[in-house]
PDB file of C-alpha atoms in Angstrom:
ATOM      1  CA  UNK A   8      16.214 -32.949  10.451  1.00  0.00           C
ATOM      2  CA  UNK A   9      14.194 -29.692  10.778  1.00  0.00           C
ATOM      3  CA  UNK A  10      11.820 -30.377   8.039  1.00  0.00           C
ATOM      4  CA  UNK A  11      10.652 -33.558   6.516  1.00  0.00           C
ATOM      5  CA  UNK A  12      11.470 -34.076   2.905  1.00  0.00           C
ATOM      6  CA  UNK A  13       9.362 -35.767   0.178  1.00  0.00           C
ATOM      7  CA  UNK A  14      11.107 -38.920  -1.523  1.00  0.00           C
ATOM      8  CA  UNK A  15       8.671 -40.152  -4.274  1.00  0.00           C
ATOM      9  CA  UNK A  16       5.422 -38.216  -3.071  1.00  0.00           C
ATOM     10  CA  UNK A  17       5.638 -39.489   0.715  1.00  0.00           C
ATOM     11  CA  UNK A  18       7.008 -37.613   3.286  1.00  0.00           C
ATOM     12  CA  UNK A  19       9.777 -38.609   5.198  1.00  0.00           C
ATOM     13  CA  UNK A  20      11.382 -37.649   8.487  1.00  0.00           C
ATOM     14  CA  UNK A  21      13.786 -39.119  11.501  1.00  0.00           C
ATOM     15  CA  UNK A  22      12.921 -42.662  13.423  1.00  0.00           C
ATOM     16  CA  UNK A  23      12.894 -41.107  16.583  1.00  0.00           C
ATOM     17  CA  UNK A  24      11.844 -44.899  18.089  1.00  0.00           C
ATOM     18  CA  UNK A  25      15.514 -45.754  17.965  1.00  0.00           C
ATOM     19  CA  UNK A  26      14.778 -49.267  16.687  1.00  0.00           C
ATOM     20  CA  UNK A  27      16.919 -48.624  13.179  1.00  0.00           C
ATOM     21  CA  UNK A  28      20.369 -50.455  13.346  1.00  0.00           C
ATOM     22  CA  UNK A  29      23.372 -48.736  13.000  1.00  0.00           C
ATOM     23  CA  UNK A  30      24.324 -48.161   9.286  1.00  0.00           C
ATOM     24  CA  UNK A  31      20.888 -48.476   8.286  1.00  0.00           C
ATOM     25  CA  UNK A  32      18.201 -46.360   7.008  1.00  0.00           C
ATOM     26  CA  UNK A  33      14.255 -46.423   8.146  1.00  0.00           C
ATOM     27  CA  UNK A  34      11.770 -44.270   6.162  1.00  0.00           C
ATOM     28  CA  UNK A  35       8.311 -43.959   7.722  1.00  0.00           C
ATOM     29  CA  UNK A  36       5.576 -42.880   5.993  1.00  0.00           C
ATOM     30  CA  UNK A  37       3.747 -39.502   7.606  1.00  0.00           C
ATOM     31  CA  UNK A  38       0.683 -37.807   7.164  1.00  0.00           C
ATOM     32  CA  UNK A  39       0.867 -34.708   5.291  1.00  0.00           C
ATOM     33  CA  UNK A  40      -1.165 -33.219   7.876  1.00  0.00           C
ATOM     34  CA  UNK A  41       1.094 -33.835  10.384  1.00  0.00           C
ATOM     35  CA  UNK A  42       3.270 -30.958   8.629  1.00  0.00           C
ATOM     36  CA  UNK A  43       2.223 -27.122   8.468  1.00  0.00           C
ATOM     37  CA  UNK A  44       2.731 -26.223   4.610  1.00  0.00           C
ATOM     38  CA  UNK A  45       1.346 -23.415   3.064  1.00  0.00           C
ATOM     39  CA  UNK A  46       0.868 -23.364  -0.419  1.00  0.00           C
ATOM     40  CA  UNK A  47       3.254 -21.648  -2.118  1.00  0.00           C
ATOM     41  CA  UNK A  48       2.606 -18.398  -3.217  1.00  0.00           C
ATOM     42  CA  UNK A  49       4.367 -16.228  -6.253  1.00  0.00           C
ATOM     43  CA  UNK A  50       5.306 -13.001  -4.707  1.00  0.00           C
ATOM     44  CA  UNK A  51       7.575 -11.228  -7.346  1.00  0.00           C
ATOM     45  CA  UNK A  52      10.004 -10.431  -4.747  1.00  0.00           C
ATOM     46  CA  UNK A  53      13.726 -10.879  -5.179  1.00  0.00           C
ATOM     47  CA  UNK A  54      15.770 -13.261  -2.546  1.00  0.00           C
ATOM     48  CA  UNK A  55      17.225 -11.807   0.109  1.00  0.00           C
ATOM     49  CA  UNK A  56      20.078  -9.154  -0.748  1.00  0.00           C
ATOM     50  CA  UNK A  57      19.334 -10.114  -4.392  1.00  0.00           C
ATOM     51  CA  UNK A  58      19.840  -6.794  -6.220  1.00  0.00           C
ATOM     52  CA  UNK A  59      17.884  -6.549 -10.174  1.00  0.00           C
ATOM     53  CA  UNK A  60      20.643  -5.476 -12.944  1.00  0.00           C
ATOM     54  CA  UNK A  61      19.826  -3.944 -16.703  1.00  0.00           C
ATOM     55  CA  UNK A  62      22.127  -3.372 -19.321  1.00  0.00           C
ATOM     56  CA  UNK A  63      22.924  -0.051 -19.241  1.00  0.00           C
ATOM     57  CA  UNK A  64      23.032   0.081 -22.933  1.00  0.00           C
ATOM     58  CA  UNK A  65      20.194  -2.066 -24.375  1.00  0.00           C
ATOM     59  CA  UNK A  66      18.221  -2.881 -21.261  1.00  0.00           C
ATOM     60  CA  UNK A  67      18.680  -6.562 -21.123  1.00  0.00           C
ATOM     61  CA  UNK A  68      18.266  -8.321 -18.183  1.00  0.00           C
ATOM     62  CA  UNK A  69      21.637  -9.487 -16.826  1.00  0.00           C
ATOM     63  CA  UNK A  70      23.260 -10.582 -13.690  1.00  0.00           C
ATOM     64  CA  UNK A  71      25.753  -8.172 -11.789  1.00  0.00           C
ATOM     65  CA  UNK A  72      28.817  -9.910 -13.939  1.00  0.00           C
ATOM     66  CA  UNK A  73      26.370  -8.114 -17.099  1.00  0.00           C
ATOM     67  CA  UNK A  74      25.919 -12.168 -17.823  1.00  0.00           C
ATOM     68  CA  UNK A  75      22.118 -12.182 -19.639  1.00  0.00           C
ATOM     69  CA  UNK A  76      19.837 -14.032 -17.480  1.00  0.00           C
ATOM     70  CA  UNK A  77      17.092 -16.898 -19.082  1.00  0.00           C
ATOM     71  CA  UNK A  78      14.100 -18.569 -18.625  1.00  0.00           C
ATOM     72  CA  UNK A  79      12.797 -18.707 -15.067  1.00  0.00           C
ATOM     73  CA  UNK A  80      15.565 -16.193 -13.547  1.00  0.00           C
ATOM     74  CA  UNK A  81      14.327 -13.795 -16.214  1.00  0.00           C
ATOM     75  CA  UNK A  82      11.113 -13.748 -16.363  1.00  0.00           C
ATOM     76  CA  UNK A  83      11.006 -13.574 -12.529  1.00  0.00           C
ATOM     77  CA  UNK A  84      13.675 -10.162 -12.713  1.00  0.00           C
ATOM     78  CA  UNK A  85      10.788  -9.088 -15.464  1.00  0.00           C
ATOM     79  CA  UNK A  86       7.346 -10.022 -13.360  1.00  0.00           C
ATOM     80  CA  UNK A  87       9.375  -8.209 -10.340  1.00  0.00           C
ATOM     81  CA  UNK A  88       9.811  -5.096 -12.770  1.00  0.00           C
ATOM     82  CA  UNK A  89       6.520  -4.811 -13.762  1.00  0.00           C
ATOM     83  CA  UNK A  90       4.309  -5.738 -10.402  1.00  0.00           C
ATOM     84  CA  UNK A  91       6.246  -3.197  -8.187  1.00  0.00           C
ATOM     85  CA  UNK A  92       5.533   0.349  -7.583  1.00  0.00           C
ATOM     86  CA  UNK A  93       9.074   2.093  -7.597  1.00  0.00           C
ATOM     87  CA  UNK A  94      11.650  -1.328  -8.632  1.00  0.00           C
ATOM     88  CA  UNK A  95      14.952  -0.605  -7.376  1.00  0.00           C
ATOM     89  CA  UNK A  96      17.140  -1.886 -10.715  1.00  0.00           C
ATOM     90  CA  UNK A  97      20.735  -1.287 -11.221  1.00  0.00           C
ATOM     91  CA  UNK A  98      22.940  -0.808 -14.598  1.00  0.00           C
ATOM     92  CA  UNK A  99      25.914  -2.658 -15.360  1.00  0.00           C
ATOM     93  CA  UNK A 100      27.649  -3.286 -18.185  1.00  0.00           C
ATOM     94  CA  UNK A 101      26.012  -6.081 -20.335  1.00  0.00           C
ATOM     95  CA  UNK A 102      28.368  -8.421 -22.590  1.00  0.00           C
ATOM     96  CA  UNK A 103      24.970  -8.238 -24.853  1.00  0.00           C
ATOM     97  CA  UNK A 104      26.981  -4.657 -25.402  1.00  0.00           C
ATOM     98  CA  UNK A 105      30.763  -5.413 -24.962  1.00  0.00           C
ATOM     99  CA  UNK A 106      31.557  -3.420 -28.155  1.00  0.00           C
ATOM    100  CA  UNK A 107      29.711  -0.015 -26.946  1.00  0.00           C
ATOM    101  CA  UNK A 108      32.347  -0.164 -23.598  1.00  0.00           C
TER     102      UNK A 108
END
């Protein structure tokens, strides 16, 4: 395990004491210290190779299938929009518009 994951607000990780019998599971409580998290830290940016799409015709924000986007996956497409200098945003065609193609 390469990180330790949280399971009801305590971090857990691997029993590397090899006392755990086969077939069973041992969950050991860890400092949070232990671990080097930063806090997280909204950057606008889009994932990696993630490309921003418009409708062509209405200027919807869509996905590159011109599926609309909502909530969270919207408003971060928007927020990226608005905080960069130069945004690089593609058209497609939107189904909000299927009768104009």
């Amino acid at each position: 395990m390469s990180v330790p994951y949280e399971l009801l607000g305590n971090y857990i990780g691997e029993d590397y004491t090899k006392t755990v019998p086969m077939d069973r599971i041992s969950v050991i409580d860890y400092d949070t210290s232990e671990f080097n998290y930063s806090n997280y830290e909204e950057t606008f940016d889009l994932y990696d190779g993630e490309q921003a799409y418009r409708c062509g015709f209405c200027g919807r924000i869509v996905d590159g299938n011109g599926n609309e986007l909502y909530d969270e996956e919207r408003n971060r497409i928007i927020r990226y929009i608005e905080n960069f200098e130069n945004p690089i945003v593609n058209n497609a065609y939107g189904k909000c518009c299927r009768d104009k193609w």
